[in-house]
Amino acid sequence: MGGRVAGTRGDPVTESPAGRLPGRETPGAALLRLVEVMDTLRVNCPWDARQTHRSLAPYLLEECYEALEALEDGDESALRDELGDVLLQVVFHARVAAERTDGTGFDIDDVAAGIVEKLIRRHPHVFGDVQVSGPEDVKRNWDAIKAAERGARGGELPAALGSVPFGQPALSLAAQLQRRAERAGVPPALADLPAAPAADGQEPDGVSQIGAALFSLVAQARAAGLDPELELRAAARCYRDRVRHWAEEQDGELA
């Protein structure tokens, strides 16, 4: 590629003629260019230079949702752009992490190397001599390997529920907890939360009747082979379109 950008020195990114990316015909060349640009921004842009993992967290969530919206809308051009925004967040977080000096730092190569190793390890039917008969075998192998990895690390809550991120939307969280529990052999009956309200309107373990019903609906959606988060998003889009149609019929706009 053109000149090497040393982010710690703030050297400028070298441009190729007409702004073309050097070696663009090589797969991954543009990713290297993105890393260079991020290095330069981190040093030379006051806003980029002050960001932390915590300050960037809302953008990571926002960009993922915008990519999902483009996917749901079937807008392929917008999806490409939104995936680029998601990729930027990955590169940005890796750049921030590379600056740490306490022994916990990592860079974009560590991130890429980690996922490469994981993909190879979890696809023994492709990179090893394991035989599979179809997608279901692949999924079973993946789950078994993943469970073994968690066991090796220790800290395994019953069925490895401890690795479920609680910062995700509630419907997705409930579905993931149920999936993990199911794979670990947890009795399905445990998902049936108490139905009789206490005197204060709450269940004995702090769950309202509505909360228990929602959790049960998640289980019903999963049993039907549906993703509850995507189903509710679809219903929300339907409602949005109905409201828009209603507003048009009223010959006005909502305030």
PDB file of C-alpha atoms in Angstrom:
ATOM      1  CA  MET A   1       0.000   0.000   0.000  1.00  0.00           C
ATOM      2  CA  GLY A   2       1.065   3.664  -0.111  1.00  0.00           C
ATOM      3  CA  GLY A   3       2.765   5.092   2.963  1.00  0.00           C
ATOM      4  CA  ARG A   4       2.451   3.425   6.321  1.00  0.00           C
ATOM      5  CA  VAL A   5       0.383   5.372   8.810  1.00  0.00           C
ATOM      6  CA  ALA A   6       1.812   5.239  12.300  1.00  0.00           C
ATOM      7  CA  GLY A   7      -1.155   6.273  14.388  1.00  0.00           C
ATOM      8  CA  THR A   8       1.047   7.079  17.353  1.00  0.00           C
ATOM      9  CA  ARG A   9       2.929   9.674  15.305  1.00  0.00           C
ATOM     10  CA  GLY A  10      -0.051  11.168  13.510  1.00  0.00           C
ATOM     11  CA  ASP A  11       1.467  10.739  10.062  1.00  0.00           C
ATOM     12  CA  PRO A  12      -0.976  11.564   7.253  1.00  0.00           C
ATOM     13  CA  VAL A  13      -2.625   8.846   5.221  1.00  0.00           C
ATOM     14  CA  THR A  14      -1.120   8.623   1.736  1.00  0.00           C
ATOM     15  CA  GLU A  15      -3.555   8.882  -1.123  1.00  0.00           C
ATOM     16  CA  SER A  16      -3.260   6.934  -4.357  1.00  0.00           C
ATOM     17  CA  PRO A  17      -3.966   8.639  -7.727  1.00  0.00           C
ATOM     18  CA  ALA A  18      -7.573   9.775  -8.124  1.00  0.00           C
ATOM     19  CA  GLY A  19      -8.298   8.647  -4.572  1.00  0.00           C
ATOM     20  CA  ARG A  20      -8.258   4.961  -5.510  1.00  0.00           C
ATOM     21  CA  LEU A  21      -7.302   2.425  -2.867  1.00  0.00           C
ATOM     22  CA  PRO A  22      -3.921   0.824  -3.567  1.00  0.00           C
ATOM     23  CA  GLY A  23      -4.296  -2.894  -4.278  1.00  0.00           C
ATOM     24  CA  ARG A  24      -8.108  -2.600  -4.341  1.00  0.00           C
ATOM     25  CA  GLU A  25      -8.260  -5.761  -6.437  1.00  0.00           C
ATOM     26  CA  THR A  26      -6.872  -7.673  -3.446  1.00  0.00           C
ATOM     27  CA  PRO A  27      -9.614  -8.855  -1.053  1.00  0.00           C
ATOM     28  CA  GLY A  28      -9.218  -7.080   2.272  1.00  0.00           C
ATOM     29  CA  ALA A  29      -7.184  -4.149   0.918  1.00  0.00           C
ATOM     30  CA  ALA A  30      -9.927  -1.697   1.822  1.00  0.00           C
ATOM     31  CA  LEU A  31      -9.973  -3.078   5.378  1.00  0.00           C
ATOM     32  CA  LEU A  32      -6.297  -2.221   5.746  1.00  0.00           C
ATOM     33  CA  ARG A  33      -7.068   1.249   4.459  1.00  0.00           C
ATOM     34  CA  LEU A  34      -9.811   1.607   7.077  1.00  0.00           C
ATOM     35  CA  VAL A  35      -7.324   0.719   9.820  1.00  0.00           C
ATOM     36  CA  GLU A  36      -4.940   3.386   8.513  1.00  0.00           C
ATOM     37  CA  VAL A  37      -7.665   6.028   8.387  1.00  0.00           C
ATOM     38  CA  MET A  38      -8.760   5.147  11.932  1.00  0.00           C
ATOM     39  CA  ASP A  39      -5.160   5.470  13.154  1.00  0.00           C
ATOM     40  CA  THR A  40      -4.942   8.959  11.678  1.00  0.00           C
ATOM     41  CA  LEU A  41      -8.324  10.064  13.025  1.00  0.00           C
ATOM     42  CA  ARG A  42      -7.469   8.833  16.503  1.00  0.00           C
ATOM     43  CA  VAL A  43      -4.441  11.131  16.560  1.00  0.00           C
ATOM     44  CA  ASN A  44      -5.537  14.129  14.508  1.00  0.00           C
ATOM     45  CA  CYS A  45      -9.286  14.487  15.157  1.00  0.00           C
ATOM     46  CA  PRO A  46     -10.169  16.016  18.571  1.00  0.00           C
ATOM     47  CA  TRP A  47     -13.485  14.151  18.739  1.00  0.00           C
ATOM     48  CA  ASP A  48     -12.089  10.746  17.761  1.00  0.00           C
ATOM     49  CA  ALA A  49      -9.100  11.204  20.067  1.00  0.00           C
ATOM     50  CA  ARG A  50     -11.236  11.605  23.192  1.00  0.00           C
ATOM     51  CA  GLN A  51     -13.520   8.599  22.689  1.00  0.00           C
ATOM     52  CA  THR A  52     -13.500   5.594  25.040  1.00  0.00           C
ATOM     53  CA  HIS A  53     -15.131   2.171  24.943  1.00  0.00           C
ATOM     54  CA  ARG A  54     -17.888   3.528  27.154  1.00  0.00           C
ATOM     55  CA  SER A  55     -18.527   6.674  25.104  1.00  0.00           C
ATOM     56  CA  LEU A  56     -18.646   4.620  21.901  1.00  0.00           C
ATOM     57  CA  ALA A  57     -21.053   2.004  23.298  1.00  0.00           C
ATOM     58  CA  PRO A  58     -24.283   3.786  22.211  1.00  0.00           C
ATOM     59  CA  TYR A  59     -23.006   4.067  18.649  1.00  0.00           C
ATOM     60  CA  LEU A  60     -22.262   0.348  18.465  1.00  0.00           C
ATOM     61  CA  LEU A  61     -25.842  -0.449  19.429  1.00  0.00           C
ATOM     62  CA  GLU A  62     -27.285   2.240  17.154  1.00  0.00           C
ATOM     63  CA  GLU A  63     -25.313   1.140  14.088  1.00  0.00           C
ATOM     64  CA  CYS A  64     -26.306  -2.505  14.577  1.00  0.00           C
ATOM     65  CA  TYR A  65     -29.978  -1.536  14.699  1.00  0.00           C
ATOM     66  CA  GLU A  66     -29.644   0.644  11.600  1.00  0.00           C
ATOM     67  CA  ALA A  67     -28.054  -2.266   9.730  1.00  0.00           C
ATOM     68  CA  LEU A  68     -30.912  -4.492  10.859  1.00  0.00           C
ATOM     69  CA  GLU A  69     -33.445  -1.926   9.652  1.00  0.00           C
ATOM     70  CA  ALA A  70     -31.797  -1.791   6.210  1.00  0.00           C
ATOM     71  CA  LEU A  71     -31.864  -5.585   6.075  1.00  0.00           C
ATOM     72  CA  GLU A  72     -35.545  -5.710   7.031  1.00  0.00           C
ATOM     73  CA  ASP A  73     -36.379  -3.056   4.432  1.00  0.00           C
ATOM     74  CA  GLY A  74     -34.563  -5.024   1.740  1.00  0.00           C
ATOM     75  CA  ASP A  75     -32.450  -1.963   0.925  1.00  0.00           C
ATOM     76  CA  GLU A  76     -29.217  -3.586  -0.273  1.00  0.00           C
ATOM     77  CA  SER A  77     -27.418  -0.280  -0.874  1.00  0.00           C
ATOM     78  CA  ALA A  78     -28.293   1.017   2.579  1.00  0.00           C
ATOM     79  CA  LEU A  79     -27.285  -2.325   4.091  1.00  0.00           C
ATOM     80  CA  ARG A  80     -23.807  -1.977   2.611  1.00  0.00           C
ATOM     81  CA  ASP A  81     -23.453   1.495   4.113  1.00  0.00           C
ATOM     82  CA  GLU A  82     -24.782   0.450   7.507  1.00  0.00           C
ATOM     83  CA  LEU A  83     -22.494  -2.584   7.663  1.00  0.00           C
ATOM     84  CA  GLY A  84     -19.646  -0.174   7.021  1.00  0.00           C
ATOM     85  CA  ASP A  85     -20.747   1.832  10.057  1.00  0.00           C
ATOM     86  CA  VAL A  86     -20.815  -1.358  12.143  1.00  0.00           C
ATOM     87  CA  LEU A  87     -17.339  -2.254  10.873  1.00  0.00           C
ATOM     88  CA  LEU A  88     -16.097   1.202  11.839  1.00  0.00           C
ATOM     89  CA  GLN A  89     -17.218   0.590  15.410  1.00  0.00           C
ATOM     90  CA  VAL A  90     -15.252  -2.673  15.531  1.00  0.00           C
ATOM     91  CA  VAL A  91     -12.108  -0.981  14.191  1.00  0.00           C
ATOM     92  CA  PHE A  92     -12.595   2.015  16.509  1.00  0.00           C
ATOM     93  CA  HIS A  93     -12.903  -0.146  19.637  1.00  0.00           C
ATOM     94  CA  ALA A  94      -9.849  -2.155  18.614  1.00  0.00           C
ATOM     95  CA  ARG A  95      -7.867   1.062  18.117  1.00  0.00           C
ATOM     96  CA  VAL A  96      -8.865   2.303  21.577  1.00  0.00           C
ATOM     97  CA  ALA A  97      -7.929  -1.044  23.117  1.00  0.00           C
ATOM     98  CA  ALA A  98      -4.516  -1.012  21.416  1.00  0.00           C
ATOM     99  CA  GLU A  99      -3.574   2.051  23.449  1.00  0.00           C
ATOM    100  CA  ARG A 100      -3.915   0.315  26.793  1.00  0.00           C
ATOM    101  CA  THR A 101      -0.657  -0.333  28.646  1.00  0.00           C
ATOM    102  CA  ASP A 102      -1.964  -2.450  31.521  1.00  0.00           C
ATOM    103  CA  GLY A 103      -1.553  -5.772  29.718  1.00  0.00           C
ATOM    104  CA  THR A 104      -5.207  -5.986  28.656  1.00  0.00           C
ATOM    105  CA  GLY A 105      -4.785  -4.263  25.294  1.00  0.00           C
ATOM    106  CA  PHE A 106      -5.417  -5.783  21.894  1.00  0.00           C
ATOM    107  CA  ASP A 107      -5.540  -4.539  18.323  1.00  0.00           C
ATOM    108  CA  ILE A 108      -7.549  -5.253  15.186  1.00  0.00           C
ATOM    109  CA  ASP A 109      -5.255  -8.141  14.253  1.00  0.00           C
ATOM    110  CA  ASP A 110      -5.955  -9.774  17.622  1.00  0.00           C
ATOM    111  CA  VAL A 111      -9.685  -9.383  16.992  1.00  0.00           C
ATOM    112  CA  ALA A 112      -9.416 -10.886  13.501  1.00  0.00           C
ATOM    113  CA  ALA A 113      -7.083 -13.674  14.622  1.00  0.00           C
ATOM    114  CA  GLY A 114      -9.467 -14.587  17.425  1.00  0.00           C
ATOM    115  CA  ILE A 115     -12.470 -14.996  15.161  1.00  0.00           C
ATOM    116  CA  VAL A 116     -10.412 -16.886  12.563  1.00  0.00           C
ATOM    117  CA  GLU A 117      -9.283 -19.367  15.203  1.00  0.00           C
ATOM    118  CA  LYS A 118     -12.822 -19.710  16.508  1.00  0.00           C
ATOM    119  CA  LEU A 119     -14.291 -20.346  13.048  1.00  0.00           C
ATOM    120  CA  ILE A 120     -11.691 -22.997  12.262  1.00  0.00           C
ATOM    121  CA  ARG A 121     -12.145 -24.648  15.654  1.00  0.00           C
ATOM    122  CA  ARG A 122     -15.929 -24.725  15.372  1.00  0.00           C
ATOM    123  CA  HIS A 123     -15.972 -26.046  11.787  1.00  0.00           C
ATOM    124  CA  PRO A 124     -14.115 -29.365  12.118  1.00  0.00           C
ATOM    125  CA  HIS A 125     -16.171 -30.702   9.204  1.00  0.00           C
ATOM    126  CA  VAL A 126     -14.483 -28.111   6.968  1.00  0.00           C
ATOM    127  CA  PHE A 127     -11.004 -27.786   8.488  1.00  0.00           C
ATOM    128  CA  GLY A 128     -10.775 -31.247  10.052  1.00  0.00           C
ATOM    129  CA  ASP A 129     -11.950 -34.797   9.439  1.00  0.00           C
ATOM    130  CA  VAL A 130     -15.365 -34.664  11.128  1.00  0.00           C
ATOM    131  CA  GLN A 131     -18.231 -35.911   8.949  1.00  0.00           C
ATOM    132  CA  VAL A 132     -21.650 -34.241   8.927  1.00  0.00           C
ATOM    133  CA  SER A 133     -24.863 -35.099   7.138  1.00  0.00           C
ATOM    134  CA  GLY A 134     -26.345 -31.598   6.990  1.00  0.00           C
ATOM    135  CA  PRO A 135     -26.891 -28.244   8.710  1.00  0.00           C
ATOM    136  CA  GLU A 136     -28.359 -29.790  11.859  1.00  0.00           C
ATOM    137  CA  ASP A 137     -25.179 -31.780  12.476  1.00  0.00           C
ATOM    138  CA  VAL A 138     -23.163 -28.609  11.972  1.00  0.00           C
ATOM    139  CA  LYS A 139     -25.304 -26.797  14.556  1.00  0.00           C
ATOM    140  CA  ARG A 140     -25.008 -29.645  17.072  1.00  0.00           C
ATOM    141  CA  ASN A 141     -21.235 -29.752  16.665  1.00  0.00           C
ATOM    142  CA  TRP A 142     -21.024 -25.990  17.076  1.00  0.00           C
ATOM    143  CA  ASP A 143     -23.037 -26.082  20.299  1.00  0.00           C
ATOM    144  CA  ALA A 144     -21.005 -28.973  21.695  1.00  0.00           C
ATOM    145  CA  ILE A 145     -17.689 -27.268  20.923  1.00  0.00           C
ATOM    146  CA  LYS A 146     -18.941 -24.001  22.376  1.00  0.00           C
ATOM    147  CA  ALA A 147     -20.069 -25.741  25.565  1.00  0.00           C
ATOM    148  CA  ALA A 148     -16.680 -27.440  25.880  1.00  0.00           C
ATOM    149  CA  GLU A 149     -14.940 -24.087  25.497  1.00  0.00           C
ATOM    150  CA  ARG A 150     -17.019 -22.612  28.295  1.00  0.00           C
ATOM    151  CA  GLY A 151     -16.295 -25.601  30.496  1.00  0.00           C
ATOM    152  CA  ALA A 152     -12.563 -25.172  29.913  1.00  0.00           C
ATOM    153  CA  ARG A 153     -12.774 -21.523  30.914  1.00  0.00           C
ATOM    154  CA  GLY A 154     -14.756 -22.334  34.043  1.00  0.00           C
ATOM    155  CA  GLY A 155     -17.396 -20.029  35.474  1.00  0.00           C
ATOM    156  CA  GLU A 156     -20.177 -22.036  33.896  1.00  0.00           C
ATOM    157  CA  LEU A 157     -23.548 -21.067  35.330  1.00  0.00           C
ATOM    158  CA  PRO A 158     -26.010 -23.940  34.914  1.00  0.00           C
ATOM    159  CA  ALA A 159     -26.065 -24.320  31.144  1.00  0.00           C
ATOM    160  CA  ALA A 160     -23.589 -21.457  30.690  1.00  0.00           C
ATOM    161  CA  LEU A 161     -26.212 -18.775  31.189  1.00  0.00           C
ATOM    162  CA  GLY A 162     -23.533 -16.573  32.698  1.00  0.00           C
ATOM    163  CA  SER A 163     -22.293 -15.601  29.230  1.00  0.00           C
ATOM    164  CA  VAL A 164     -25.656 -14.185  28.150  1.00  0.00           C
ATOM    165  CA  PRO A 165     -25.351 -10.375  27.825  1.00  0.00           C
ATOM    166  CA  PHE A 166     -28.093  -8.668  29.834  1.00  0.00           C
ATOM    167  CA  GLY A 167     -27.652  -5.370  28.014  1.00  0.00           C
ATOM    168  CA  GLN A 168     -29.612  -6.590  24.995  1.00  0.00           C
ATOM    169  CA  PRO A 169     -33.339  -5.928  24.366  1.00  0.00           C
ATOM    170  CA  ALA A 170     -35.598  -7.842  26.731  1.00  0.00           C
ATOM    171  CA  LEU A 171     -37.225 -10.080  24.106  1.00  0.00           C
ATOM    172  CA  SER A 172     -33.846 -11.119  22.697  1.00  0.00           C
ATOM    173  CA  LEU A 173     -32.541 -11.642  26.224  1.00  0.00           C
ATOM    174  CA  ALA A 174     -35.446 -13.901  27.185  1.00  0.00           C
ATOM    175  CA  ALA A 175     -35.088 -15.921  23.982  1.00  0.00           C
ATOM    176  CA  GLN A 176     -31.340 -16.366  24.415  1.00  0.00           C
ATOM    177  CA  LEU A 177     -31.699 -17.429  28.043  1.00  0.00           C
ATOM    178  CA  GLN A 178     -34.318 -19.995  27.041  1.00  0.00           C
ATOM    179  CA  ARG A 179     -32.167 -21.318  24.169  1.00  0.00           C
ATOM    180  CA  ARG A 180     -29.089 -21.695  26.348  1.00  0.00           C
ATOM    181  CA  ALA A 181     -31.074 -23.386  29.102  1.00  0.00           C
ATOM    182  CA  GLU A 182     -32.726 -25.748  26.645  1.00  0.00           C
ATOM    183  CA  ARG A 183     -29.391 -26.828  25.175  1.00  0.00           C
ATOM    184  CA  ALA A 184     -28.064 -27.535  28.655  1.00  0.00           C
ATOM    185  CA  GLY A 185     -31.010 -29.751  29.533  1.00  0.00           C
ATOM    186  CA  VAL A 186     -32.771 -27.372  31.897  1.00  0.00           C
ATOM    187  CA  PRO A 187     -36.414 -28.488  32.304  1.00  0.00           C
ATOM    188  CA  PRO A 188     -38.730 -26.386  30.113  1.00  0.00           C
ATOM    189  CA  ALA A 189     -41.122 -26.081  33.052  1.00  0.00           C
ATOM    190  CA  LEU A 190     -38.729 -23.620  34.691  1.00  0.00           C
ATOM    191  CA  ALA A 191     -39.757 -21.096  32.036  1.00  0.00           C
ATOM    192  CA  ASP A 192     -43.316 -21.172  33.395  1.00  0.00           C
ATOM    193  CA  LEU A 193     -43.166 -18.307  35.845  1.00  0.00           C
ATOM    194  CA  PRO A 194     -45.705 -18.002  38.708  1.00  0.00           C
ATOM    195  CA  ALA A 195     -49.103 -16.755  37.615  1.00  0.00           C
ATOM    196  CA  ALA A 196     -50.802 -15.884  40.904  1.00  0.00           C
ATOM    197  CA  PRO A 197     -50.213 -12.236  41.846  1.00  0.00           C
ATOM    198  CA  ALA A 198     -49.226 -11.275  45.342  1.00  0.00           C
ATOM    199  CA  ALA A 199     -51.088  -8.592  47.282  1.00  0.00           C
ATOM    200  CA  ASP A 200     -48.960  -5.819  45.786  1.00  0.00           C
ATOM    201  CA  GLY A 201     -49.656  -7.004  42.250  1.00  0.00           C
ATOM    202  CA  GLN A 202     -46.251  -8.617  41.865  1.00  0.00           C
ATOM    203  CA  GLU A 203     -45.409 -12.282  41.656  1.00  0.00           C
ATOM    204  CA  PRO A 204     -43.657 -13.942  44.618  1.00  0.00           C
ATOM    205  CA  ASP A 205     -40.289 -13.546  42.873  1.00  0.00           C
ATOM    206  CA  GLY A 206     -40.908  -9.999  41.640  1.00  0.00           C
ATOM    207  CA  VAL A 207     -42.442 -10.779  38.242  1.00  0.00           C
ATOM    208  CA  SER A 208     -45.796  -9.289  37.278  1.00  0.00           C
ATOM    209  CA  GLN A 209     -48.460 -11.267  35.465  1.00  0.00           C
ATOM    210  CA  ILE A 210     -47.706  -9.299  32.310  1.00  0.00           C
ATOM    211  CA  GLY A 211     -43.996 -10.028  32.630  1.00  0.00           C
ATOM    212  CA  ALA A 212     -44.681 -13.729  33.110  1.00  0.00           C
ATOM    213  CA  ALA A 213     -47.040 -13.720  30.115  1.00  0.00           C
ATOM    214  CA  LEU A 214     -44.434 -12.001  27.916  1.00  0.00           C
ATOM    215  CA  PHE A 215     -41.810 -14.546  28.926  1.00  0.00           C
ATOM    216  CA  SER A 216     -44.262 -17.316  28.074  1.00  0.00           C
ATOM    217  CA  LEU A 217     -44.954 -15.724  24.674  1.00  0.00           C
ATOM    218  CA  VAL A 218     -41.236 -15.795  23.949  1.00  0.00           C
ATOM    219  CA  ALA A 219     -41.244 -19.519  24.634  1.00  0.00           C
ATOM    220  CA  GLN A 220     -44.271 -19.965  22.359  1.00  0.00           C
ATOM    221  CA  ALA A 221     -42.565 -18.034  19.561  1.00  0.00           C
ATOM    222  CA  ARG A 222     -39.453 -20.177  19.860  1.00  0.00           C
ATOM    223  CA  ALA A 223     -41.539 -23.341  19.833  1.00  0.00           C
ATOM    224  CA  ALA A 224     -43.062 -22.116  16.563  1.00  0.00           C
ATOM    225  CA  GLY A 225     -39.611 -21.531  15.107  1.00  0.00           C
ATOM    226  CA  LEU A 226     -39.923 -17.744  15.271  1.00  0.00           C
ATOM    227  CA  ASP A 227     -37.592 -15.091  16.653  1.00  0.00           C
ATOM    228  CA  PRO A 228     -39.658 -13.055  19.149  1.00  0.00           C
ATOM    229  CA  GLU A 229     -37.583  -9.908  18.684  1.00  0.00           C
ATOM    230  CA  LEU A 230     -38.012  -9.953  14.909  1.00  0.00           C
ATOM    231  CA  GLU A 231     -41.700 -10.792  15.241  1.00  0.00           C
ATOM    232  CA  LEU A 232     -42.331  -7.800  17.486  1.00  0.00           C
ATOM    233  CA  ARG A 233     -40.302  -5.580  15.172  1.00  0.00           C
ATOM    234  CA  ALA A 234     -42.473  -6.752  12.269  1.00  0.00           C
ATOM    235  CA  ALA A 235     -45.603  -5.920  14.279  1.00  0.00           C
ATOM    236  CA  ALA A 236     -44.157  -2.507  15.122  1.00  0.00           C
ATOM    237  CA  ARG A 237     -43.505  -1.799  11.437  1.00  0.00           C
ATOM    238  CA  CYS A 238     -47.066  -2.857  10.625  1.00  0.00           C
ATOM    239  CA  TYR A 239     -48.381  -0.480  13.284  1.00  0.00           C
ATOM    240  CA  ARG A 240     -46.188   2.323  11.954  1.00  0.00           C
ATOM    241  CA  ASP A 241     -47.598   1.834   8.462  1.00  0.00           C
ATOM    242  CA  ARG A 242     -51.156   1.822   9.791  1.00  0.00           C
ATOM    243  CA  VAL A 243     -50.574   5.062  11.681  1.00  0.00           C
ATOM    244  CA  ARG A 244     -49.037   6.618   8.581  1.00  0.00           C
ATOM    245  CA  HIS A 245     -52.057   5.567   6.523  1.00  0.00           C
ATOM    246  CA  TRP A 246     -54.414   6.919   9.171  1.00  0.00           C
ATOM    247  CA  ALA A 247     -52.569  10.254   9.213  1.00  0.00           C
ATOM    248  CA  GLU A 248     -52.822  10.499   5.431  1.00  0.00           C
ATOM    249  CA  GLU A 249     -56.555   9.851   5.603  1.00  0.00           C
ATOM    250  CA  GLN A 250     -56.865  12.619   8.184  1.00  0.00           C
ATOM    251  CA  ASP A 251     -55.197  14.912   5.679  1.00  0.00           C
ATOM    252  CA  GLY A 252     -52.648  15.926   8.267  1.00  0.00           C
ATOM    253  CA  GLU A 253     -49.557  14.828  10.108  1.00  0.00           C
ATOM    254  CA  LEU A 254     -49.080  13.623  13.618  1.00  0.00           C
ATOM    255  CA  ALA A 255     -47.699  16.228  15.957  1.00  0.00           C
TER     256      ALA A 255
END
